[in-house]
Coordinates of C-alpha atoms in Angstrom, one line a residue:
N1 CA 106.8 89.8 102.7
V2 CA 106.0 91.5 99.4
V3 CA 104.3 88.4 97.9
A4 CA 102.4 87.8 101.2
S5 CA 101.2 91.4 101.2
I6 CA 100.0 91.2 97.6
I7 CA 98.2 87.9 98.3
V8 CA 96.5 89.5 101.4
G9 CA 95.6 92.6 99.4
V10 CA 94.0 90.5 96.7
L11 CA 92.0 88.4 99.2
L12 CA 90.8 91.6 101.0
M13 CA 89.7 93.1 97.7
M14 CA 87.8 89.9 96.8
S15 CA 86.2 89.9 100.3
L16 CA 85.2 93.5 99.9
V17 CA 83.6 92.8 96.5
L18 CA 81.7 89.8 98.0
M19 CA 80.5 91.9 101.0
M20 CA 79.4 94.8 98.8
T21 CA 77.6 92.6 96.4
T22 CA 75.9 90.8 99.2
M23 CA 74.8 94.1 100.9
F24 CA 74.0 95.9 97.7
P25 CA 72.8 93.4 95.0
N26 CA 72.2 96.0 92.4
I27 CA 75.8 97.3 92.5
D28 CA 77.9 97.0 89.4
V29 CA 80.6 94.4 90.2
R30 CA 82.8 95.6 87.4
V31 CA 82.9 99.1 88.6
V32 CA 83.6 98.0 92.2
A33 CA 86.4 95.7 91.1
L34 CA 87.9 98.4 88.9
V35 CA 87.9 101.0 91.7
L36 CA 89.4 98.5 94.1
G37 CA 92.0 97.4 91.6
V38 CA 93.1 101.0 90.9
L39 CA 93.3 101.6 94.7
F40 CA 95.3 98.4 95.1
A41 CA 97.7 99.3 92.2
L42 CA 98.2 102.8 93.7
T43 CA 99.0 101.3 97.1
L44 CA 101.5 98.9 95.5
L45 CA 103.1 101.8 93.6
V46 CA 103.5 103.8 96.8
A47 CA 104.9 100.8 98.7
L48 CA 107.4 100.1 95.9
V49 CA 108.5 103.8 96.0
V50 CA 108.9 103.6 99.8
L51 CA 110.9 100.4 99.5
F52 CA 113.1 101.9 96.7
L53 CA 113.8 105.0 98.8
R54 CA 114.7 102.9 101.9
R55 CA 116.9 100.4 100.2
G56 CA 120.1 102.4 100.7
H57 CA 119.6 102.9 104.5
R58 CA 120.7 99.4 105.5
A59 CA 124.1 98.7 107.0
P60 CA 126.2 96.2 105.0
I61 CA 126.4 92.6 106.5
S62 CA 129.8 91.9 108.0
K63 CA 131.7 88.7 107.6
E64 CA 131.6 88.0 111.3
L65 CA 127.8 88.3 111.3
L66 CA 127.6 85.8 108.3
R67 CA 129.8 83.3 110.2
S68 CA 127.7 83.6 113.4
R69 CA 124.6 83.0 111.3
A70 CA 126.0 79.8 110.0
N71 CA 126.0 78.2 113.5
W72 CA 122.8 79.8 114.8
R73 CA 120.2 77.6 116.3
M74 CA 116.6 78.3 117.2
P75 CA 116.1 78.6 121.0
P76 CA 113.3 76.6 122.6
V77 CA 109.9 78.1 122.0
N78 CA 109.2 78.5 125.7
L79 CA 112.2 80.8 126.0
L80 CA 111.1 83.1 123.2
Q81 CA 109.6 86.5 124.0
R82 CA 106.6 87.8 122.3
P83 CA 107.7 89.9 119.2
K84 CA 107.3 93.6 119.2
W85 CA 105.2 94.9 116.3
A86 CA 105.9 98.1 114.5
K87 CA 103.3 100.8 114.8
G88 CA 102.3 100.3 111.1
T89 CA 101.9 96.5 111.6
L90 CA 99.8 97.0 114.8
A91 CA 97.6 99.6 113.0
G92 CA 97.2 97.2 110.1
M93 CA 96.2 94.3 112.4
Y94 CA 93.6 96.5 114.2
L95 CA 92.2 97.6 110.8
L96 CA 91.9 94.0 109.7
R97 CA 90.2 93.1 112.9
G98 CA 87.8 96.0 112.6
Y99 CA 87.0 95.0 109.0
L100 CA 86.3 91.5 110.0
V101 CA 83.9 92.6 112.7
V102 CA 82.1 94.9 110.4
A103 CA 81.9 92.3 107.6
V104 CA 80.5 89.7 110.0
I105 CA 77.9 92.2 111.4
M106 CA 76.8 93.2 107.8
L107 CA 76.5 89.6 106.7
V108 CA 74.5 88.6 109.8
V109 CA 72.1 91.6 109.2
K110 CA 71.8 90.5 105.5
A111 CA 71.0 86.9 106.6
I112 CA 68.3 88.1 109.0
E113 CA 66.8 90.3 106.2
L114 CA 66.7 87.4 103.8
G115 CA 65.2 85.2 106.5
V116 CA 62.5 87.8 107.3
H117 CA 61.6 88.3 103.6
H118 CA 61.3 84.6 102.8
H119 CA 58.6 84.0 105.5

């Protein structure tokens, strides 16, 4: 999860830089990348502190649980229920969806502007 979160964060940063440079061609890419990099590093630092503080709150795994896991099998997909997302995960997904909608709208507007200026 940590590696996946870092990869998604880096991809989002790169997408933001691309979107900002598309919308504002005169913007200094180095400054934008530096600001986003610092924000990303601070976010990682906060996440690591939270993980470190929460690490002692897990119950130890019993031997019975380990034995039951050895024989566990995946149930058929049609019998599985939809997973319940935590509030943070749900909020993150809505933020990503919102970002995607805004990015697409901004790029469509930019494409229309470019099309109008070239004719």
